Amino acid sequence: MHIELHPRAAPAKTLRVWLGLFDTTTVRPLRWFLDGVETQPQSLRPLSSVRSDAMLPAGANPSSVRRVFSGVYEFGGLRPDTVYNVTVHADGVSGATNIRTLPEHIPALLDGTFNVLLVSCYHSHEDAAGLAGIIVSRLPASAKPHLSLLMGDQVYLDLPTLQNFSGEEDWLAMKFERDYVTNWRGDRGYAKILAAAPSVCVSDDHEYWNNFPHPSPMIGNSLTASGRTRWRRAATALQEGFQRPYPASPEQPFMLEVQPLSFFIPDQRSERAEDRSRAMTTQAIEMMKSWVERSIRLRHYPVFVTGQSLYATAVGSLKGAVADYELPNYADYPFVMRELAKFADAGLPLLCLTGDVHWGRVTRTRDVRTQHPAMYEIISSPSSLVTTVGFDQVSAITGWFSSLFGKPKAWPRHSDAERPPDFLASDVLAERFRNDMLHGQRGNHVALLQFARNGGALDFRVTYVPISKDRAIGKPSVVGPFQLRQQ
Amino acid sequence: MINIISSTATKASKGLKKNARKPGEDNLRWFERNYPNDETAVVVLLGGVSPAAFRLRVAQSHVRHTLDPSSWSHAVLLGERQSDIGETVVYEISLEPAAGMGFPAPTNGLQEAVLKSYASAAEYPNIAILGVPVSLSEVLHSQERFRMQRAVLDTVDLMLRWLAFVWGAASAGNPLLENHGIPSAAMLDVVFGAAGFDLTPGLESRASCPEAIWQSAKWWHEYYEKQNLPALTGVFFDKHSFLPTVEQKATRTRKR
C-alpha cells in the first residue's frame, strides 16, 4: 500500500487534505496527526474505493482487487496563513505533507502578494519528464502559490485516440483509475502541481470525454445512449474520488473568500444537459445569484472560474458536434452573463479565469457606458498539450523543414492565441462591453496571478511561466500590473 | 497609450483652493502660510522651469485630455514639519537632485532632501501643498519598507528610463506612453497605497505622475466620498504655463 496526501483549498482557518490509499484492497483505520498531535479531522468524503464494488470485473472478489481508496478530510480552528504538518498512519504505512492555510486578507502592496497558480489541460503522455511539476516546484519563494486553480482537463480519460476502448463499465473504470493514478501518485509530474498549494479542480470535457455529454465522432462509446451512460457513471465515480472539491458538488459550487476577493467556481460540465438547456444545475444557478448579491453587498472583488471561456462565441452545430460546444451554446449562458453584468452596474470589476483553449490570453473589457475596466479575462492553457493524431505529425514535419532554413519554430504543435470578440456576449449584452486583447501566450505554460492591496484598489499582475527547458523559450512573461478599483 | 480615466465629476473639488504668492514671496513663506494644520501626510507638487522640468511637463501632456503640458514636474512627500520650515525633510526621487544621484540602488532610488531646496519661486513657479488623509507615521513606515522592495516598483529602472527621455538619449521615447511612471510620483503611489490610500484613482496602472496626483485632488473628490473616505485637500498656485500660443478653435473642453 502507498499513501498520498494532497492539499485542498479551504477557508483561511481550515485545512483540507485529499487522502489516497493506493494498491490496497480495503478501507484501513486511520490515525491523523497535526503538527505531531493526534487529531481527528472531519470527513468530507469518507474513505472509500474510487471504483465501487459494482464497477469491479464480473465475478471478482472485492476484497482481493487492488485499487485506490480516497477520502477528503478537514481540520478546523487553525491560524490563517500558517504552515501545518499533516501526517496520517494506516496499517503501518504513513504519509505526510506540509500545508499552508490560506490568508484571510490579500496583503498590502509592500507586504508581499497573494499568489494564485492557474493550470489547465495536462496530458501526462506529453510530459514524460515531468517538467511542468519541476518548474512549478521551483518557482521562487516570492512566487510560491498560495492557491492553485486547476481549470479543467486534469486528465484525458478519452485518450489515446487510437486505442480500442471496451464498452464495459468495469473496464472503463479500471482504465480511468490508471489515468488518475499516473497524475495523482508519486513525487513527479502532475503530482508535484497538486502538492504545490491547496487546489480546487474544475471539471471540463476530458474528465469525461471530448465534448461530454454530447456524442463525439472520435469516441465510439459516446455514440449510443447506453454507451454514454456507462462511460459517464465510471468517469463520474473517478471524478468524485480524485477531483471533486468537497464539500462542493455540481449543485453546490465551490466558493472561497480571501478578502477582498471572492471566488465562485461552478462545475459547468458534469451536469450539462444533452439538449443544451443548461450547463449549470438549477441549484447552482440559484447559488450564483446569491453570490452576486452578496459580493456586491460586501463590495468584494468577484472572481468567476470556469472550465471554458465566457468570452467565446457560440459554435455552429457541425463544429459543436465534432469538436466541443462553447458555453454560449447552452441556454443558461444569457442568465449567467446578465448576472455577471450586475457587477459592472455596481462598479465592481470582475476577474474571469479559465483554461481549455490551448493558448493563453489576457483580455481587458471596458464598460462603454463608463469607460472603466469592467472585467479582465485570464486564460492559462495548456500545461502539457494533448496529442492530436495526424495534426502533430504534420506540425513536426513543417517544423523540421522550417529549421532547415534557419527558422526553428518554438512550439510547432501549438497555436497562437485567438483574439477575443470585439464585444463580450454581444447577443446578450449588446455592445456594452468592449474587449481589448492585452497579451497572447503560445506554448505549454502555467500562469501565476499575484494580488496586493493598493489603497482601496487591488493590484494584480499575470506571469506566464513557459514549461520549457530552453532558457530562451522558458523566460516568463509578465503582464500588468493592473488595478481593480471599485467605482 | 496611457490608461487614465476621467472622473465623472462636473465641478472641481472645493477642497482645493488657489492662493497666489505675494509679491517677493518665496516658496518657503508661501508654504508657511498654507501648511495644513492637521496630522495628515503632506504631498507637495512643484512645477519647475528647468530643461528637465520642461521635458517632464510636456511628457505629461498625454495624461491631459487637452494635450497641453502639465503645470507640474515633480511630487514629493514631506516629513514631520520643522519649526524652520525650510529644514522639513523631503522624501523624493528627483532626476536632478541637488546632492547628486549617488548610488541609488540600496534605497530603491529614494532620496532625502530639505524643503528649502525648493524655495526659489523663479525655479519652481508652480506649487501645491496637498493634505492626504492618512497618518504621516503610517506613510513614513511604508516609505521605509519601500526602500527594500524593488520587486514591487523598481524605481532605479524608472530613473534610467526617464533620464534617457529627459536627456534625449538615442531614441528614448516618452516612458509614460509605455506605462512607466515618473519615479517620484510612482513611489508616492506605492507608499500611499501600502498605507491604505489610493492616491491616483484615475490610473489603471502604476504609471503615476504629478499630473495624475493633481487630477486626483481636483477632480476625484466624488470618488473618495463614494468610498466613504475623505478626499485630498490643499492649496495651490499655478500661474506658470507652457501653453501653446495659438489656441485651437471650436473645442469646448473643461480645463483640468
XYZ file of C-alpha atoms in Angstrom:
743
model
C 0.000 0.000 0.000
C 1.106 3.538 -0.685
C -0.292 6.798 0.738
C -0.598 10.210 -0.954
C -1.786 13.443 0.633
C -2.629 16.484 -1.490
C -3.706 19.871 -0.079
C -7.159 21.138 -0.987
C -8.420 24.736 -0.935
C -10.331 25.721 2.191
C -11.301 28.866 4.108
C -8.458 30.593 5.973
C -8.833 28.926 9.368
C -9.368 25.498 7.875
C -7.150 22.917 6.263
C -8.380 20.271 3.853
C -6.496 17.322 2.535
C -7.173 14.651 -0.071
C -6.019 11.212 1.032
C -5.319 8.404 -1.406
C -4.506 4.828 -0.385
C -3.035 3.136 -3.460
C -2.671 -0.595 -4.179
C -4.918 -1.736 -1.428
C -7.999 -3.908 -1.208
C -9.992 -2.411 1.614
C -10.590 0.598 3.850
C -7.967 0.918 6.590
C -8.332 2.550 10.004
C -6.598 5.942 10.005
C -4.695 7.897 12.667
C -4.201 11.588 11.899
C -1.600 13.947 13.380
C -1.489 17.708 13.044
C 1.937 19.137 13.892
C 2.633 15.884 15.733
C -0.524 15.958 17.839
C -3.083 13.230 17.207
C -6.188 14.973 15.868
C -9.456 13.683 14.466
C -10.445 15.627 11.337
C -13.934 15.920 9.952
C -14.565 13.665 6.987
C -15.958 15.419 3.889
C -15.666 12.269 1.785
C -15.369 9.134 3.870
C -12.561 6.826 2.816
C -13.974 4.646 0.069
C -12.948 2.951 -3.135
C -12.867 5.174 -6.202
C -14.264 2.131 -8.022
C -17.250 0.803 -6.175
C -17.755 -2.941 -5.952
C -20.292 -2.669 -8.770
C -17.526 -1.359 -11.062
C -15.196 -4.291 -10.488
C -14.874 -7.037 -13.111
C -17.695 -9.564 -13.051
C -17.020 -12.332 -10.566
C -14.121 -10.524 -8.911
C -13.875 -10.720 -5.144
C -13.862 -7.084 -3.939
C -11.590 -7.960 -1.037
C -8.889 -9.126 -3.410
C -8.930 -6.350 -6.055
C -6.157 -3.827 -5.552
C -7.412 -0.313 -6.238
C -7.405 3.239 -4.907
C -9.354 4.311 -1.848
C -9.728 8.039 -1.288
C -11.176 10.460 1.225
C -11.214 14.193 1.904
C -10.667 15.481 5.449
C -10.891 18.832 7.147
C -9.150 20.289 10.208
C -10.768 23.393 11.666
C -9.954 26.139 14.170
C -6.496 26.863 12.749
C -4.458 30.015 12.190
C -4.607 31.642 8.748
C -1.504 31.756 6.557
C 0.312 29.181 8.692
C 2.131 26.014 7.697
C 0.912 22.811 9.349
C 2.344 19.348 9.097
C -0.294 16.717 8.400
C 0.578 13.060 8.917
C -1.611 10.020 8.540
C -0.907 6.422 9.512
C -2.808 3.498 8.025
C -1.913 -0.069 8.735
C 1.786 0.561 9.303
C 2.172 2.875 6.316
C 2.288 6.634 6.666
C 2.078 9.738 4.530
C 2.887 13.332 5.436
C 2.739 16.763 3.892
C 3.136 20.387 4.891
C 0.175 22.609 4.062
C -0.155 26.385 4.423
C -3.611 27.622 5.329
C -4.884 30.457 3.155
C -4.582 34.035 4.398
C -7.763 35.858 5.406
C -6.793 39.009 3.517
C -4.748 39.972 0.499
C -1.536 41.617 1.774
C -0.851 45.323 1.310
C 1.432 46.361 -1.513
C 4.745 46.302 0.349
C 3.914 43.222 2.426
C 4.031 40.594 -0.328
C 1.418 39.166 -2.662
C -1.340 36.574 -2.676
C -0.391 34.131 -5.414
C -2.804 32.013 -7.417
C -1.484 29.384 -9.809
C -3.574 28.773 -12.932
C -3.160 25.410 -14.636
C -5.216 23.530 -17.198
C -5.019 20.885 -19.910
C -2.362 18.460 -18.734
C -1.630 15.412 -20.879
C 0.887 13.316 -18.961
C 1.928 11.417 -22.089
C 3.421 14.635 -23.497
C 5.261 15.457 -20.261
C 7.135 12.232 -19.664
C 9.974 14.113 -17.947
C 7.532 15.728 -15.521
C 8.753 19.203 -16.488
C 5.529 21.018 -15.548
C 5.790 19.787 -11.968
C 9.503 20.577 -11.765
C 9.007 24.150 -12.983
C 6.097 24.783 -10.630
C 8.015 23.362 -7.662
C 10.972 25.623 -8.461
C 9.058 28.906 -8.564
C 10.938 31.492 -6.478
C 9.843 31.995 -2.878
C 8.035 35.262 -3.643
C 6.045 33.480 -6.357
C 5.108 30.302 -4.484
C 1.374 29.786 -4.945
C -0.998 30.079 -2.000
C -3.793 28.572 -4.078
C -3.936 26.547 -7.306
C -6.884 26.625 -9.668
C -6.830 23.520 -11.855
C -9.233 24.631 -14.527
C -10.101 21.512 -16.457
C -8.638 18.547 -18.302
C -6.529 17.429 -15.375
C -6.745 14.011 -17.063
C -7.575 12.911 -20.598
C -9.739 9.865 -19.993
C -10.653 9.508 -23.681
C -7.043 9.098 -24.855
C -5.169 7.565 -26.555
C -7.264 8.305 -29.615
C -6.349 5.137 -31.467
C -6.894 2.763 -28.539
C -9.880 0.464 -28.784
C -11.955 1.196 -25.681
C -14.179 -1.539 -24.301
C -17.758 -0.527 -23.617
C -17.856 -2.367 -20.282
C -18.158 -0.161 -17.237
C -15.629 -2.141 -15.183
C -13.030 -1.888 -17.975
C -13.629 1.852 -18.326
C -13.427 2.407 -14.571
C -10.151 0.479 -14.358
C -8.690 2.427 -17.304
C -9.780 5.748 -15.825
C -8.308 4.834 -12.449
C -4.970 4.126 -14.131
C -5.082 7.578 -15.789
C -5.714 9.267 -12.469
C -3.031 7.245 -10.707
C -0.485 8.364 -13.317
C -1.181 12.000 -12.441
C -2.054 11.816 -8.746
C 0.569 9.401 -7.418
C 4.260 9.918 -6.792
C 6.575 12.872 -6.450
C 6.908 13.955 -10.064
C 4.815 15.245 -12.931
C 1.313 16.423 -12.152
C 1.519 15.191 -8.557
C 4.070 17.969 -7.949
C 1.498 20.521 -9.151
C -1.105 19.003 -6.837
C 1.389 19.281 -3.972
C 2.378 22.896 -4.712
C -0.557 24.558 -2.935
C -4.123 23.893 -1.805
C -6.065 23.392 -5.012
C -9.536 23.408 -6.495
C -10.309 21.284 -9.546
C -12.747 22.422 -12.211
C -14.069 19.693 -14.466
C -14.059 20.024 -18.235
C -14.849 17.629 -21.035
C -11.811 15.343 -20.818
C -12.697 14.490 -17.238
C -15.337 12.543 -19.200
C -14.833 12.511 -22.972
C -14.330 15.096 -25.675
C -17.475 17.263 -25.887
C -19.165 15.497 -22.948
C -22.120 14.917 -22.562
C -22.676 15.041 -26.319
C -21.742 12.261 -28.732
C -18.264 12.636 -30.188
C -17.444 11.038 -33.545
C -13.991 10.013 -32.243
C -15.376 8.226 -29.173
C -17.230 5.106 -30.200
C -18.765 4.581 -26.773
C -20.341 8.032 -26.895
C -22.394 7.291 -29.969
C -25.093 5.313 -28.137
C -27.135 6.377 -25.123
C -26.197 3.223 -23.204
C -22.507 3.701 -24.057
C -22.629 7.273 -22.800
C -24.369 6.200 -19.595
C -21.774 3.553 -18.754
C -18.865 5.888 -19.512
C -20.471 8.700 -17.570
C -21.004 6.516 -14.496
C -17.412 5.305 -14.491
C -15.912 8.767 -15.140
C -18.126 10.392 -12.505
C -17.026 7.847 -9.882
C -13.389 8.639 -10.616
C -14.005 12.398 -10.746
C -15.624 12.164 -7.323
C -12.800 10.032 -5.994
C -9.931 12.196 -7.194
C -11.066 15.691 -8.139
C -14.357 16.776 -6.612
C -13.716 19.802 -4.400
C -15.737 18.615 -1.410
C -17.959 19.821 0.136
C -18.793 21.327 -3.281
C -20.636 19.419 -5.963
C -22.259 20.273 -9.308
C -25.266 21.507 -7.300
C -23.147 23.417 -4.769
C -20.389 25.442 -6.471
C -17.127 25.936 -4.639
C -16.829 29.359 -3.027
C -13.873 30.916 -1.295
C -13.098 34.334 0.134
C -9.670 35.838 0.600
C -10.796 39.352 1.271
C -11.465 41.404 -0.708
C -11.517 38.622 -3.352
C -14.486 36.293 -3.625
C -14.114 33.192 -5.822
C -17.066 31.377 -7.377
C -16.133 28.086 -9.009
C -19.063 26.221 -10.538
C -18.927 22.832 -12.227
C -20.375 23.689 -15.634
C -19.526 20.332 -17.175
C -20.645 17.401 -15.044
C -24.391 18.074 -15.207
C -24.679 19.602 -18.673
C -27.915 18.729 -20.390
C -27.625 16.814 -23.654
C -30.299 19.104 -25.133
C -28.080 22.079 -24.216
C -30.763 23.574 -21.998
C -28.169 24.193 -19.264
C -24.508 23.913 -18.317
C -25.149 24.512 -14.606
C -27.726 22.918 -12.360
C -30.743 24.912 -11.194
C -29.419 24.884 -7.650
C -26.011 26.156 -8.798
C -27.722 28.990 -10.687
C -29.558 29.974 -7.513
C -26.276 29.956 -5.598
C -24.718 32.128 -8.251
C -27.489 34.686 -7.801
C -26.841 34.738 -4.051
C -23.095 35.060 -4.600
C -23.519 38.022 -6.960
C -25.824 39.733 -4.477
C -23.519 39.046 -1.516
C -20.347 40.172 -3.334
C -21.997 43.433 -4.344
C -23.326 43.999 -0.838
C -19.943 43.328 0.782
C -18.025 45.097 -2.014
C -15.858 42.060 -2.667
C -13.967 41.768 -5.929
C -15.557 38.809 -7.734
C -13.586 36.034 -9.422
C -15.520 33.636 -11.670
C -13.659 30.450 -12.593
C -14.819 28.245 -15.434
C -13.614 25.293 -17.497
C -14.389 27.154 -20.737
C -14.196 30.794 -21.740
C -17.187 33.058 -21.207
C -15.667 35.190 -23.985
C -16.264 32.537 -26.638
C -18.974 32.800 -29.225
C -21.456 30.037 -29.929
C -20.213 27.491 -32.470
C -22.326 26.105 -35.285
C -23.976 22.736 -34.910
C -21.406 20.949 -37.109
C -18.358 22.281 -35.220
C -20.158 21.776 -31.919
C -20.910 18.191 -32.725
C -17.386 17.409 -33.950
C -15.256 19.486 -31.553
C -16.775 20.984 -28.416
C -19.764 23.187 -27.746
C -18.944 26.511 -26.110
C -20.729 27.984 -23.080
C -22.813 30.336 -25.298
C -24.284 27.187 -26.892
C -26.156 26.484 -23.636
C -29.438 28.091 -22.764
C -28.317 29.312 -19.316
C -25.463 31.415 -20.755
C -27.565 34.601 -21.123
C -28.624 34.327 -17.497
C -25.020 33.843 -16.339
C -23.828 36.848 -18.340
C -26.638 39.102 -17.141
C -25.826 38.157 -13.564
C -22.133 38.932 -14.115
C -23.025 42.260 -15.745
C -24.570 43.279 -12.414
C -21.029 43.697 -11.098
C -20.393 46.374 -13.727
C -23.685 48.043 -12.753
C -22.403 48.097 -9.175
C -18.965 49.438 -10.163
C -17.144 46.233 -9.189
C -14.592 44.886 -11.681
C -14.761 41.134 -12.308
C -11.995 38.619 -12.991
C -12.795 35.647 -15.234
C -10.313 32.779 -15.132
C -10.304 29.808 -17.431
C -8.300 27.284 -19.476
C -9.377 24.872 -22.226
C -8.311 26.554 -25.459
C -4.628 25.543 -25.735
C -3.245 29.079 -25.684
C -3.005 31.797 -23.056
C -4.544 35.242 -23.248
C -5.214 38.349 -21.169
C -8.205 40.455 -22.178
C -9.430 43.694 -20.658
C -13.111 44.527 -21.062
C -14.349 48.080 -20.750
C -17.868 49.142 -19.987
C -18.559 51.598 -22.805
C -21.019 53.432 -20.549
C -18.317 54.431 -18.064
C -15.064 53.618 -19.911
C -13.929 51.848 -16.745
C -12.427 48.372 -16.955
C -15.335 46.123 -16.030
C -13.699 42.727 -16.435
C -10.429 41.002 -17.120
C -10.231 37.502 -18.516
C -7.091 35.441 -17.964
C -6.677 32.173 -19.837
C -3.980 29.665 -18.927
C -3.812 26.651 -21.267
C -2.219 24.169 -21.805
C 0.326 22.951 -19.253
C 1.060 19.921 -21.438
C -0.594 19.936 -24.833
C -2.618 16.866 -25.660
C -1.525 14.658 -28.530
C -3.545 15.222 -31.702
C -3.130 12.311 -34.084
C -2.326 13.498 -37.620
C -2.049 17.213 -36.851
C 1.005 16.708 -34.615
C 2.823 14.703 -37.261
C 2.194 17.383 -39.890
C 3.339 20.104 -37.471
C 6.512 18.163 -36.676
C 7.377 17.824 -40.371
C 6.636 21.534 -41.008
C 8.771 22.468 -38.007
C 11.653 20.297 -39.246
C 11.570 21.954 -42.667
C 11.488 25.404 -41.054
C 14.572 24.558 -39.001
C 16.441 23.577 -42.180
C 16.035 27.152 -43.361
C 17.235 28.610 -40.083
C 13.830 29.389 -38.658
C 13.199 26.853 -35.912
C 9.681 27.397 -34.694
C 9.073 27.388 -30.950
C 6.067 25.276 -30.019
C 5.326 23.916 -33.511
C 2.319 21.904 -32.262
C 0.711 24.896 -30.532
C -1.421 27.738 -31.848
C -1.249 31.466 -31.271
C -3.920 33.000 -29.076
C -7.122 33.937 -30.833
C -8.363 37.470 -30.494
C -11.467 37.862 -28.355
C -14.654 39.094 -29.994
C -14.917 42.893 -30.207
C -17.719 42.857 -27.662
C -18.352 40.409 -24.848
C -21.508 38.329 -25.212
C -22.987 40.813 -27.669
C -26.019 38.558 -28.248
C -26.906 39.039 -24.599
C -25.334 42.319 -23.542
C -25.390 44.141 -26.888
C -22.276 46.266 -27.391
C -21.832 47.344 -23.810
C -18.540 45.541 -23.058
C -15.656 46.158 -25.441
C -12.710 43.747 -25.376
C -9.005 44.551 -25.784
C -6.544 41.697 -26.014
C -3.520 42.652 -23.918
C -1.393 39.537 -24.283
C -1.296 36.225 -26.102
C 0.749 33.246 -24.901
C 1.764 30.359 -27.111
C 3.089 27.022 -25.876
C 2.886 24.958 -22.709
C 2.713 27.125 -19.623
C 1.219 27.787 -16.235
C 0.194 31.280 -15.139
C 0.634 32.975 -11.812
C -1.704 35.708 -10.623
C -0.263 37.934 -7.907
C -2.555 40.230 -5.924
C -1.758 43.057 -3.494
C -3.962 45.702 -1.875
C -3.112 49.200 -3.062
C -5.131 51.676 -1.055
C -8.753 50.822 -1.761
C -7.762 49.196 -5.043
C -6.351 45.773 -5.749
C -3.241 45.406 -7.897
C -2.694 42.242 -9.857
C -0.283 41.013 -12.440
C -0.113 37.868 -14.519
C 3.115 35.959 -15.069
C 3.108 33.300 -17.762
C 5.720 30.670 -16.989
C 6.517 28.548 -20.065
C 7.060 24.845 -19.460
C 10.308 24.513 -21.377
C 13.896 23.503 -20.700
C 15.061 26.020 -23.307
C 16.154 29.167 -21.474
C 15.120 31.477 -24.296
C 11.675 29.930 -24.676
C 11.258 29.428 -20.930
C 11.576 33.092 -19.971
C 8.464 34.186 -18.035
C 6.291 36.986 -19.437
C 4.809 39.490 -17.006
C 1.559 41.224 -17.935
C 0.470 44.170 -15.786
C 0.263 45.240 -13.047
C -3.382 46.255 -13.399
C -5.611 47.815 -10.807
C -9.046 46.593 -9.849
C -10.906 49.530 -8.405
C -14.465 49.957 -7.206
C -16.326 52.837 -8.782
C -1.488 54.993 -24.892
C -1.904 55.888 -21.237
C -4.755 54.252 -19.382
C -6.134 57.149 -17.403
C -9.825 57.576 -16.774
C -11.580 60.919 -16.499
C -13.631 61.366 -13.369
C -17.340 61.910 -13.766
C -17.276 64.983 -11.516
C -18.590 68.095 -13.216
C -17.189 70.522 -10.673
C -13.679 70.793 -9.307
C -13.114 69.940 -5.656
C -13.951 72.710 -3.229
C -11.232 71.321 -1.004
C -8.606 72.671 -3.351
C -8.059 76.405 -3.118
C -5.939 78.791 -5.106
C -3.748 81.166 -3.120
C -1.457 83.479 -5.015
C 2.122 84.106 -3.999
C 2.552 87.561 -2.516
C 4.918 89.961 -4.262
C 8.500 88.985 -3.482
C 7.409 85.918 -1.512
C 9.497 82.798 -1.913
C 8.055 79.292 -1.812
C 9.012 78.693 1.837
C 6.974 81.671 3.014
C 4.108 80.509 0.806
C 4.347 77.004 2.330
C 4.315 78.505 5.817
C 1.090 80.353 5.069
C -0.616 77.325 3.571
C 0.690 74.325 5.512
C -2.197 72.111 6.705
C -2.887 72.241 10.413
C -3.812 68.614 10.935
C -1.785 65.419 11.336
C -2.246 64.167 7.795
C 0.569 63.360 5.414
C 1.563 66.170 3.071
C 2.453 65.924 -0.592
C 3.946 68.873 -2.433
C 3.647 69.321 -6.188
C 6.189 71.501 -7.934
C 6.168 72.928 -11.425
C 9.727 73.792 -12.463
C 11.118 75.640 -15.464
C 14.495 73.911 -15.895
C 15.089 71.984 -19.147
C 14.400 68.730 -17.273
C 11.207 70.136 -15.753
C 10.107 71.338 -19.182
C 10.584 67.852 -20.640
C 8.661 66.293 -17.756
C 5.785 68.752 -18.028
C 5.471 68.198 -21.754
C 5.665 64.408 -21.332
C 2.618 64.536 -19.078
C 0.515 66.308 -21.672
C -0.623 62.795 -22.687
C -2.352 62.461 -19.335
C -4.366 65.611 -20.044
C -7.276 65.421 -22.411
C -6.348 68.883 -23.713
C -2.862 67.549 -24.534
C -1.198 70.721 -23.257
C 1.774 70.497 -20.878
C 1.173 69.885 -17.204
C 1.731 72.566 -14.618
C 3.700 70.042 -12.565
C 7.090 68.430 -12.953
C 7.712 66.886 -9.523
C 5.940 65.449 -6.475
C 7.441 64.899 -3.026
C 6.411 63.679 0.408
C 7.130 65.908 3.389
C 8.381 64.569 6.702
C 7.386 65.995 10.047
C 7.153 69.776 9.892
C 10.127 71.521 11.457
C 9.974 74.884 13.232
C 12.200 76.212 10.482
C 10.014 75.028 7.600
C 12.953 75.012 5.214
C 14.512 72.193 7.268
C 11.475 69.921 6.822
C 12.648 66.665 5.276
C 11.550 65.942 1.729
C 11.277 62.301 0.519
C 11.572 62.157 -3.236
C 13.128 60.621 -6.297
C 14.432 63.616 -8.166
C 16.006 63.397 -11.603
C 18.178 66.404 -10.771
C 18.857 66.144 -7.024
C 20.940 68.949 -5.533
C 23.233 66.438 -3.821
C 23.676 64.294 -6.911
C 22.408 60.780 -7.632
C 24.994 58.882 -5.584
C 24.400 55.122 -5.811
C 20.601 54.797 -5.850
C 20.181 51.002 -5.747
C 20.279 50.365 -1.952
C 17.387 52.788 -1.314
C 15.359 51.927 -4.433
C 16.209 55.423 -5.635
C 14.638 57.170 -2.648
C 16.380 60.405 -1.717
C 16.107 62.733 1.257
C 16.462 66.484 0.902
C 15.057 69.511 2.729
C 12.228 71.755 1.661
C 14.444 74.782 1.239
C 15.816 73.079 -1.915
C 12.541 74.206 -3.459
C 12.475 77.731 -2.030
C 13.081 79.523 -5.315
C 9.893 80.899 -6.846
C 11.802 81.578 -10.040
C 12.900 77.936 -10.434
C 9.615 76.465 -9.186
C 6.885 78.973 -10.017
C 4.076 76.457 -9.591
C 3.447 74.999 -6.158
C 0.725 72.987 -4.471
C 0.527 71.587 -0.975
C -1.887 68.667 -0.568
C -3.143 67.076 2.623
C -3.590 63.324 2.168
C -5.920 61.791 4.785
C -3.501 59.169 6.102
C -1.366 59.488 9.205
C 2.171 60.616 8.438
C 3.664 57.889 10.634
C 1.975 55.187 8.518
C 3.233 56.721 5.308
C 6.750 57.088 6.673
C 6.648 53.442 7.733
C 5.629 52.476 4.171
C 8.371 54.675 2.788
C 10.949 52.805 4.896
C 9.731 49.445 3.560
C 9.616 50.803 0.017
C 13.403 51.166 0.054
C 13.738 47.384 0.363
C 11.064 46.398 -2.163
C 12.397 46.842 -5.668
C 10.281 43.878 -6.706
C 7.138 45.962 -6.111
C 8.364 49.000 -8.030
C 11.866 49.227 -9.456
C 12.394 52.983 -9.332
C 16.037 52.642 -10.319
C 14.796 51.297 -13.634
C 12.303 54.185 -13.876
C 15.053 56.723 -13.184
C 17.133 55.391 -16.068
C 14.182 55.382 -18.444
C 13.234 58.939 -17.510
C 16.784 60.271 -17.587
C 17.159 58.823 -21.085
C 13.988 60.604 -22.168
C 14.739 63.876 -20.388
C 18.264 63.999 -21.815
C 17.091 62.893 -25.254
C 19.431 59.891 -25.280
C 19.323 57.885 -28.509
C 15.733 57.156 -29.452
C 14.310 57.134 -25.915
C 10.579 57.798 -26.121
C 8.167 59.100 -23.518
C 8.125 56.402 -20.808
C 4.573 57.333 -19.770
C 3.350 56.002 -23.098
C 4.641 52.595 -22.035
C 3.070 52.923 -18.606
C 6.306 53.768 -16.783
C 5.506 56.362 -14.141
C 7.634 59.381 -13.243
C 9.758 57.970 -10.407
C 8.848 60.259 -7.510
C 5.095 60.179 -8.194
C 5.201 56.424 -8.820
C 6.942 55.998 -5.457
C 4.250 58.102 -3.731
C 1.540 55.984 -5.349
C 3.013 52.792 -3.870
C 3.828 54.290 -0.478
C 0.331 55.720 -0.027
C -1.262 52.586 -1.494
C 0.548 50.443 1.065
C -0.684 52.824 3.773
C -4.253 52.256 2.564
C -4.913 55.337 0.433
C -5.487 55.322 -3.311
C -3.627 58.429 -4.449
C -4.476 58.206 -8.156
C -7.870 56.570 -8.696
C -7.878 57.660 -12.338
C -4.993 55.355 -13.212
C -5.313 51.708 -14.186
C -1.639 51.003 -13.679
C 1.278 52.208 -11.614
C 2.218 54.781 -14.267
C 1.757 57.671 -11.876
C 2.967 61.210 -12.428
C 2.493 64.601 -10.747
C -0.317 65.466 -13.159
C -2.252 62.327 -12.139
C -1.954 63.336 -8.463
C -3.140 66.836 -9.370
C -6.158 65.451 -11.183
C -6.974 63.262 -8.175
C -7.005 66.328 -5.945
C -9.006 68.437 -8.378
C -11.471 66.009 -9.920
C -11.709 62.756 -7.944
C -13.282 64.101 -4.729
C -16.597 62.401 -5.566
C -14.854 59.027 -5.889
C -13.411 59.359 -2.381
C -16.773 60.461 -0.990
C -18.404 57.410 -2.591
C -15.848 55.192 -0.863
C -16.593 56.953 2.448
C -13.110 58.408 2.509
C -12.024 61.995 2.964
C -10.733 63.489 -0.281
C -7.431 65.227 -0.902
C -7.430 68.871 0.129
C -4.923 71.612 -0.438
C -3.788 74.959 -1.711
C -2.048 75.746 -4.980
C -0.622 78.432 -7.157
C -0.049 77.501 -10.799
C 0.479 80.715 -12.687
C 3.228 79.420 -14.955
C 2.343 77.531 -18.110
C 3.941 76.201 -21.269
C 0.660 76.528 -23.137
C 0.563 76.769 -26.936
C 0.329 80.396 -28.022
C -2.354 79.838 -30.667
C -5.495 78.201 -29.334
C -7.454 75.771 -31.428
C -10.979 76.909 -32.231
C -14.199 75.018 -31.845
C -13.264 72.751 -28.986
C -15.168 73.303 -25.799
C -13.286 71.476 -23.148
C -13.185 71.515 -19.418
C -9.939 72.982 -18.127
C -8.302 70.262 -15.991
